[in-house]
Tab-separated table of C-alpha atoms in Angstrom:
chain	number	residue	atom	x	y	z
A	26	ALA	CA	-46.439	26.131	-57.197
A	27	VAL	CA	-43.438	27.208	-58.207
A	28	PRO	CA	-40.525	28.299	-56.490
A	29	ARG	CA	-39.220	31.904	-56.896
A	30	THR	CA	-36.163	31.309	-55.324
A	31	PRO	CA	-33.509	28.926	-56.558
A	32	PRO	CA	-32.227	25.898	-54.713
A	33	PRO	CA	-29.807	25.587	-51.860
A	34	ARG	CA	-26.673	24.887	-52.492
A	35	SER	CA	-26.732	21.247	-50.919
A	36	PRO	CA	-22.783	19.767	-49.943
A	37	ASN	CA	-24.497	16.390	-51.534
A	38	PRO	CA	-26.603	17.033	-54.179
A	39	SER	CA	-28.850	14.451	-55.133
A	40	PRO	CA	-28.210	12.736	-58.725
A	41	GLU	CA	-31.486	14.149	-59.990
A	42	ARG	CA	-32.197	17.116	-62.150
A	43	PRO	CA	-31.972	20.706	-60.376
A	44	ARG	CA	-35.679	22.294	-59.191
A	45	SER	CA	-34.945	24.973	-61.873
A	46	ALA	CA	-35.084	22.931	-64.608
A	47	LEU	CA	-37.638	20.960	-63.382
A	48	ALA	CA	-39.742	23.810	-62.234
A	49	ALA	CA	-38.834	24.892	-65.704
A	50	ALA	CA	-40.198	21.706	-67.429
A	51	ILE	CA	-43.304	21.875	-65.560
A	52	LEU	CA	-44.495	25.738	-66.190
A	53	ALA	CA	-43.507	24.656	-70.337
A	54	THR	CA	-46.030	21.572	-70.073
A	55	THR	CA	-48.431	23.979	-68.136
A	56	LEU	CA	-48.231	26.937	-70.804
A	57	THR	CA	-47.426	24.803	-73.647
A	58	GLY	CA	-50.126	21.821	-72.624
A	59	ARG	CA	-47.468	19.526	-74.063
A	60	THR	CA	-46.224	16.463	-72.308
A	61	VAL	CA	-42.351	16.466	-72.255
A	62	ALA	CA	-40.479	13.697	-71.222
A	63	ILE	CA	-38.029	14.144	-69.139
A	64	PRO	CA	-35.097	12.082	-68.912
A	65	GLN	CA	-32.610	10.952	-66.125
A	66	PRO	CA	-30.087	12.511	-65.846
A	67	ARG	CA	-26.683	10.929	-66.903
A	68	GLN	CA	-23.340	11.661	-64.428
A	69	ARG	CA	-20.458	12.887	-66.753
A	70	SER	CA	-17.789	9.913	-67.296
A	71	LEU	CA	-15.366	10.176	-65.098
A	72	SER	CA	-11.989	8.459	-64.200
A	73	GLU	CA	-11.012	6.264	-60.876
A	74	SER	CA	-9.205	9.288	-59.841
A	75	ASP	CA	-12.015	11.419	-60.025
A	76	SER	CA	-14.247	9.017	-58.142
A	77	ALA	CA	-13.171	11.078	-54.872
A	78	CYS	CA	-14.556	14.658	-56.616
A	79	VAL	CA	-17.659	13.200	-57.795
A	80	GLU	CA	-19.605	14.369	-55.167
A	81	GLN	CA	-18.470	18.182	-55.804
A	82	GLU	CA	-19.658	17.804	-58.850
A	83	CYS	CA	-23.224	19.041	-60.286
A	84	PHE	CA	-25.470	18.104	-63.519
A	85	GLU	CA	-26.049	20.254	-65.837
A	86	PRO	CA	-29.669	20.665	-67.393
A	87	TYR	CA	-31.066	19.164	-70.279
A	88	ALA	CA	-33.150	22.593	-71.370
A	89	THR	CA	-33.676	26.009	-69.629
A	90	VAL	CA	-37.163	27.633	-69.670
A	91	ALA	CA	-35.294	29.888	-72.173
A	92	GLN	CA	-34.375	27.217	-74.376
A	93	LEU	CA	-37.809	25.822	-74.414
A	94	ARG	CA	-39.512	29.110	-74.662
A	95	MET	CA	-37.270	30.577	-77.117
A	96	GLY	CA	-36.054	27.132	-79.086
A	97	PRO	CA	-36.405	28.269	-82.843
A	98	ASN	CA	-38.410	25.148	-83.486
A	99	TRP	CA	-40.782	25.932	-80.441
A	100	LYS	CA	-44.623	26.673	-81.852
A	101	LEU	CA	-48.197	26.242	-80.724
A	102	ASP	CA	-51.202	25.344	-82.504
A	103	GLY	CA	-54.729	26.468	-82.001
A	104	SER	CA	-55.585	25.151	-78.528
A	105	GLU	CA	-52.571	25.719	-77.035
A	106	GLU	CA	-52.905	29.310	-78.173
A	107	SER	CA	-56.860	29.494	-76.476
A	108	HIS	CA	-55.401	28.190	-73.355
A	109	ILE	CA	-52.973	30.309	-73.100
A	110	GLN	CA	-55.149	33.699	-74.063
A	111	SER	CA	-57.664	32.033	-71.146
A	112	LEU	CA	-54.709	31.893	-68.454
A	113	GLU	CA	-53.735	35.383	-69.554
A	114	ILE	CA	-56.681	36.597	-69.537
A	115	SER	CA	-57.389	35.868	-65.766
A	116	ASP	CA	-53.840	36.210	-64.431
A	117	ASN	CA	-51.535	38.287	-66.517
A	118	TYR	CA	-49.648	40.127	-64.346
A	119	CYS	CA	-49.282	37.321	-61.992
A	120	GLU	CA	-47.839	35.342	-64.727
A	121	ASP	CA	-45.919	37.673	-66.031
A	122	GLU	CA	-44.118	38.134	-62.536
A	123	GLU	CA	-43.288	34.343	-61.780
A	124	ASP	CA	-42.568	33.786	-65.288
A	125	MET	CA	-39.448	36.729	-64.608
A	126	ASP	CA	-38.692	34.886	-61.365
A	127	THR	CA	-38.779	31.970	-62.826
A	128	TYR	CA	-36.465	33.076	-65.404
A	129	LEU	CA	-33.938	34.527	-63.368
A	130	SER	CA	-33.578	31.643	-61.083
A	131	ASP	CA	-33.481	29.649	-63.993
A	132	LYS	CA	-30.579	31.355	-65.029
A	133	GLU	CA	-28.957	31.500	-61.139
A	134	ALA	CA	-29.400	27.830	-61.360
A	135	GLU	CA	-27.285	27.598	-64.877
A	136	SER	CA	-25.074	29.888	-63.520
A	137	SER	CA	-24.692	28.340	-60.936
A	138	CYS	CA	-24.328	24.528	-61.974
A	139	HIS	CA	-22.049	26.180	-64.920
A	140	SER	CA	-19.933	27.025	-62.128
A	141	ASN	CA	-20.009	24.176	-60.142
A	142	GLY	CA	-19.314	22.383	-63.911
A	143	LYS	CA	-16.486	24.431	-64.301
A	144	ARG	CA	-15.328	23.627	-60.750
A	145	GLY	CA	-15.769	20.002	-61.012
A	146	GLU	CA	-13.731	19.870	-64.305
A	147	ASP	CA	-11.259	21.893	-62.763
A	148	ILE	CA	-10.767	19.156	-60.193
A	149	SER	CA	-11.276	16.753	-62.416
A	150	ILE	CA	-8.871	18.075	-65.018
A	151	ARG	CA	-6.315	18.595	-61.611
A	152	SER	CA	-7.189	15.296	-60.503
A	153	ARG	CA	-6.559	13.831	-64.027
A	154	LYS	CA	-2.939	15.604	-63.426
A	155	ALA	CA	-2.041	14.380	-60.203
A	156	TRP	CA	-3.532	11.146	-61.232
A	157	GLY	CA	-1.072	11.413	-64.218
A	158	THR	CA	1.810	12.447	-61.977
A	159	MET	CA	1.311	9.709	-59.916
A	160	THR	CA	1.565	7.385	-62.851
A	161	LYS	CA	4.403	8.775	-64.290
A	162	GLU	CA	6.066	8.277	-60.247
A	163	LYS	CA	4.870	4.646	-60.428
A	164	PHE	CA	6.296	4.498	-63.872
A	165	ARG	CA	9.575	5.651	-63.206
A	166	GLU	CA	9.579	3.516	-59.656
A	167	LEU	CA	8.854	0.307	-61.589
A	168	LYS	CA	11.094	1.226	-64.234
A	169	GLN	CA	14.403	2.470	-61.475
A	170	GLU	CA	13.304	-0.952	-59.988
A	171	ASN	CA	12.632	-3.134	-63.485
A	172	TRP	CA	16.574	-1.483	-64.350
A	173	THR	CA	17.377	-2.599	-60.793
A	174	LEU	CA	16.699	-6.130	-61.254
A	175	ASN	CA	17.526	-6.385	-64.647
A	176	SER	CA	20.956	-4.645	-63.417
A	177	ALA	CA	20.698	-7.648	-60.960
A	178	CYS	CA	19.494	-10.223	-63.055
A	179	GLN	CA	22.966	-9.603	-65.397
A	180	ALA	CA	25.088	-9.622	-62.195
A	181	LEU	CA	23.769	-13.372	-61.489
A	182	ALA	CA	23.887	-14.186	-64.916
A	183	GLN	CA	27.628	-13.173	-64.852
A	184	ARG	CA	28.238	-14.981	-61.433
A	185	VAL	CA	26.524	-18.502	-63.021
A	186	GLU	CA	28.808	-18.085	-66.072
A	187	GLU	CA	31.431	-17.269	-63.337
A	188	THR	CA	30.949	-20.524	-61.667
A	189	LYS	CA	30.287	-22.453	-64.509
A	190	GLN	CA	33.676	-21.807	-65.604
A	191	GLN	CA	35.076	-21.997	-62.449
A	192	MET	CA	33.102	-25.159	-62.239
A	193	GLU	CA	34.858	-26.200	-65.782
A	194	GLU	CA	38.252	-25.514	-64.150
A	195	LEU	CA	37.701	-27.718	-61.284
A	196	LEU	CA	36.511	-30.247	-63.220
A	197	LEU	CA	39.803	-30.638	-65.184
A	198	LYS	CA	41.998	-30.153	-62.417
A	199	LEU	CA	39.959	-33.114	-60.594
A	200	LYS	CA	40.590	-35.379	-64.283
A	201	SER	CA	44.313	-34.221	-64.287
A	202	LEU	CA	45.082	-34.868	-60.391
A	203	GLU	CA	43.118	-38.325	-61.107
A	204	LYS	CA	45.368	-39.138	-64.047
A	205	GLU	CA	48.311	-38.100	-61.972
A	206	ASN	CA	47.348	-40.153	-59.039
A	207	ARG	CA	46.480	-43.261	-61.102
A	208	LYS	CA	50.030	-42.807	-62.615
A	209	LEU	CA	51.636	-42.132	-59.061
A	210	LYS	CA	49.485	-45.116	-57.764
A	211	GLU	CA	50.837	-47.611	-60.906
A	212	ALA	CA	54.639	-45.737	-60.025
A	213	SER	CA	54.084	-46.994	-56.996
A	214	GLU	CA	52.989	-50.237	-57.567
A	215	MET	CA	56.095	-50.584	-59.960
A	216	GLN	CA	58.472	-49.644	-57.089
A	217	ARG	CA	57.194	-51.811	-54.693
A	218	GLU	CA	57.521	-54.646	-57.144
A	219	GLU	CA	61.048	-53.328	-57.626
A	220	GLU	CA	61.855	-52.838	-53.841
A	221	ALA	CA	60.476	-56.458	-52.991
A	222	ALA	CA	62.744	-57.978	-55.973
A	223	GLU	CA	65.634	-55.872	-54.397
A	224	LEU	CA	64.912	-56.864	-51.108
A	225	LEU	CA	64.669	-60.271	-51.978
A	226	SER	CA	67.865	-60.365	-54.361
A	227	LEU	CA	69.958	-58.463	-51.447
A	228	ARG	CA	68.731	-61.553	-48.780
A	229	GLU	CA	70.347	-63.876	-51.612
A	230	GLN	CA	73.234	-61.454	-51.277
A	231	ALA	CA	73.275	-61.442	-47.685
A	232	GLN	CA	72.736	-65.280	-47.593
A	233	GLU	CA	75.210	-65.699	-49.957
A	234	LEU	CA	78.295	-63.142	-47.836
A	235	VAL	CA	76.866	-65.206	-44.762
A	236	ASP	CA	77.680	-68.565	-46.351
A	237	GLU	CA	80.467	-67.029	-47.940
A	238	ASN	CA	82.112	-65.333	-44.469
A	239	ASP	CA	81.597	-68.757	-42.903
A	240	ALA	CA	83.585	-70.592	-46.032
A	241	LEU	CA	86.396	-67.952	-45.581
A	242	LYS	CA	86.498	-68.530	-41.867
A	243	MET	CA	86.691	-72.446	-42.277
A	244	THR	CA	89.705	-71.426	-44.808
A	245	VAL	CA	91.123	-69.489	-42.048
A	246	HIS	CA	91.124	-72.052	-39.848
A	247	ARG	CA	92.197	-74.727	-42.011
A	248	LEU	CA	95.027	-72.211	-43.528
A	249	ASN	CA	96.359	-71.853	-39.387
A	250	VAL	CA	96.066	-75.781	-39.125
A	251	GLU	CA	98.505	-76.119	-42.033
A	252	LEU	CA	100.389	-73.712	-41.280
A	253	SER	CA	101.260	-74.594	-38.004
A	254	ARG	CA	101.962	-78.174	-39.592
A	255	TYR	CA	104.673	-76.866	-42.247
A	256	GLN	CA	106.026	-75.065	-39.294
A	257	THR	CA	106.973	-78.177	-37.399
A	258	LYS	CA	107.735	-79.999	-40.425
A	259	PHE	CA	110.901	-77.655	-40.817
A	260	ARG	CA	112.002	-77.211	-37.076
A	261	PRO	CA	110.556	-79.086	-34.602
A	262	LEU	CA	109.498	-76.714	-31.405
A	263	SER	CA	110.469	-77.401	-27.957
A	264	GLN	CA	108.072	-77.626	-25.484
A	265	GLU	CA	107.984	-74.286	-24.090
A	266	GLU	CA	107.581	-72.758	-27.662
A	267	HIS	CA	104.650	-75.704	-27.659
A	268	LEU	CA	103.353	-73.805	-24.522
A	269	LYS	CA	103.665	-70.359	-26.078
A	270	LEU	CA	102.583	-71.011	-29.776
A	271	LYS	CA	99.114	-73.014	-27.733
A	272	SER	CA	98.835	-74.221	-31.569
A	273	LEU	CA	95.304	-74.164	-32.703
A	274	PRO	CA	92.403	-76.787	-32.449
A	275	MET	CA	91.307	-78.768	-35.354
A	276	LYS	CA	87.636	-78.459	-34.269
A	277	GLY	CA	86.273	-75.299	-32.612
A	278	PRO	CA	85.611	-71.805	-33.832
A	279	PRO	CA	88.518	-70.418	-34.889
A	280	PRO	CA	89.630	-67.238	-32.633
A	281	PRO	CA	88.794	-63.529	-33.294
A	282	TRP	CA	92.611	-62.579	-33.980
A	283	LEU	CA	93.193	-64.935	-36.787
A	284	LEU	CA	90.005	-62.782	-38.925
A	285	ASP	CA	92.193	-59.859	-39.579
A	286	MET	CA	93.003	-59.504	-43.494
A	287	LYS	CA	96.845	-59.152	-42.241
A	288	TYR	CA	97.275	-62.642	-41.083
A	289	LEU	CA	95.700	-63.762	-44.255
A	290	SER	CA	98.271	-63.156	-47.143
A	291	PRO	CA	101.156	-65.492	-45.000
A	292	LEU	CA	98.606	-68.426	-44.488
A	293	LEU	CA	97.474	-67.910	-47.808
A	294	LEU	CA	101.551	-68.305	-49.212
A	295	ALA	CA	101.644	-71.103	-46.732
A	296	TYR	CA	99.143	-73.112	-48.104
A	297	GLU	CA	99.906	-72.452	-51.806
A	298	ASP	CA	103.653	-73.974	-50.619
A	299	ARG	CA	102.242	-76.783	-49.107
A	300	LEU	CA	99.409	-77.405	-52.120
A	301	ARG	CA	102.496	-76.994	-54.499
A	302	GLU	CA	104.976	-79.680	-52.523
A	303	LYS	CA	102.090	-82.257	-52.815
A	304	ASP	CA	101.839	-81.921	-56.434
A	305	ASP	CA	105.903	-82.172	-56.919
A	306	LEU	CA	105.804	-85.319	-54.571
A	307	THR	CA	102.530	-86.584	-56.299
A	308	GLU	CA	104.608	-85.953	-59.426
A	309	LEU	CA	107.473	-87.649	-58.424
A	310	MET	CA	105.779	-90.868	-57.045
A	311	LEU	CA	103.761	-91.207	-60.275
A	312	SER	CA	106.794	-91.097	-62.405
A	313	GLU	CA	108.802	-93.423	-60.130
A	314	LEU	CA	105.638	-96.075	-60.152
A	315	MET	CA	106.006	-95.900	-63.806
A	316	ILE	CA	109.541	-96.941	-64.147
A	317	SER	CA	109.089	-100.131	-61.553
A	318	VAL	CA	106.128	-100.741	-63.416
A	319	LYS	CA	108.004	-101.263	-67.357
A	320	SER	CA	110.701	-102.879	-65.012
A	321	PHE	CA	108.929	-104.999	-63.781
A	322	GLY	CA	106.505	-105.714	-66.418
A	323	PHE	CA	103.716	-105.135	-64.498
A	324	CYS	CA	100.435	-103.451	-66.586
A	325	SER	CA	101.096	-100.016	-66.362
A	326	TYR	CA	98.146	-97.647	-65.435
A	327	PRO	CA	96.566	-95.125	-67.860
A	328	PRO	CA	97.082	-91.706	-67.170
A	329	SER	CA	93.157	-91.062	-66.823
A	330	ILE	CA	92.754	-93.583	-63.643
A	331	PRO	CA	94.926	-92.953	-60.238
A	332	PRO	CA	96.716	-95.265	-58.505
A	333	PRO	CA	95.244	-97.368	-55.430
A	334	PRO	CA	95.346	-95.237	-52.495
A	335	PHE	CA	98.193	-97.515	-50.685
A	336	PHE	CA	100.758	-95.283	-52.352
A	337	PHE	CA	99.241	-92.175	-51.044
A	338	PHE	CA	99.311	-93.571	-47.480
A	339	PHE	CA	102.190	-90.379	-46.856
A	340	PHE	CA	99.613	-87.853	-47.514
A	341	LEU	CA	98.150	-88.322	-44.983
A	342	PHE	CA	100.447	-86.697	-42.335
């Protein structure tokens, strides 16, 4: 039997065709006697954002009773007409009433399905808009994040360039410092060599000064001895004067008072006088010797040969 009321609205409609469409197809098959193939319901293509709203959407019927009955190409052959006439004769009134109820139920089902389809389309549009808004927000966030990352990358690249420049400057400074250090080492080595040579020369000069000082001390000692002899030659000293003078010894270290410079001048003058006297005496003796040799006929000694040592015994005092 064909239901007279529209199917109840279920919150979870099945993916099959609604009952009103199925009843209309059965009725049309019964009336026409033809076999009508009912295709499987095709779900509308939904985006990923509309997957949450798939339970709220319905499927539109492929054909209604009015479309099947009142279509422009809907015709009946002879067998079908006889079958329909027999049905109309047997139960004309009941069939008209059932057709009216079925037609009304189909209309209500179509209107409800259309309203559900519109509502589903609205929901799908809203979901698409929401998904578009979310996509835009996500794109904006990704764009902002990309801009931030690009800024950070540029900052890092700039920092890397600055670091490279600093490294190059430090390398140049290091090379200059190495050159300067090498020059300082060479200068230090040269200075050490010069200092070593100067130190050696200073040591030699110090040794020469020490030797010269010793020679001067000995000279002063001899001058003092000669002075004492010179003084005793011109005037003999008494015993008391000898005790007071305490003449200098011939050997031993000289007294410290003789090292003063104020005593050197008279000593040197006395020493020069002593040498001059010896030179005059030597010339006198040589002249007398030459005269005596000529007078007695002895061979004369050449000037380059000194006289025998017995002629100069008087120089020892």
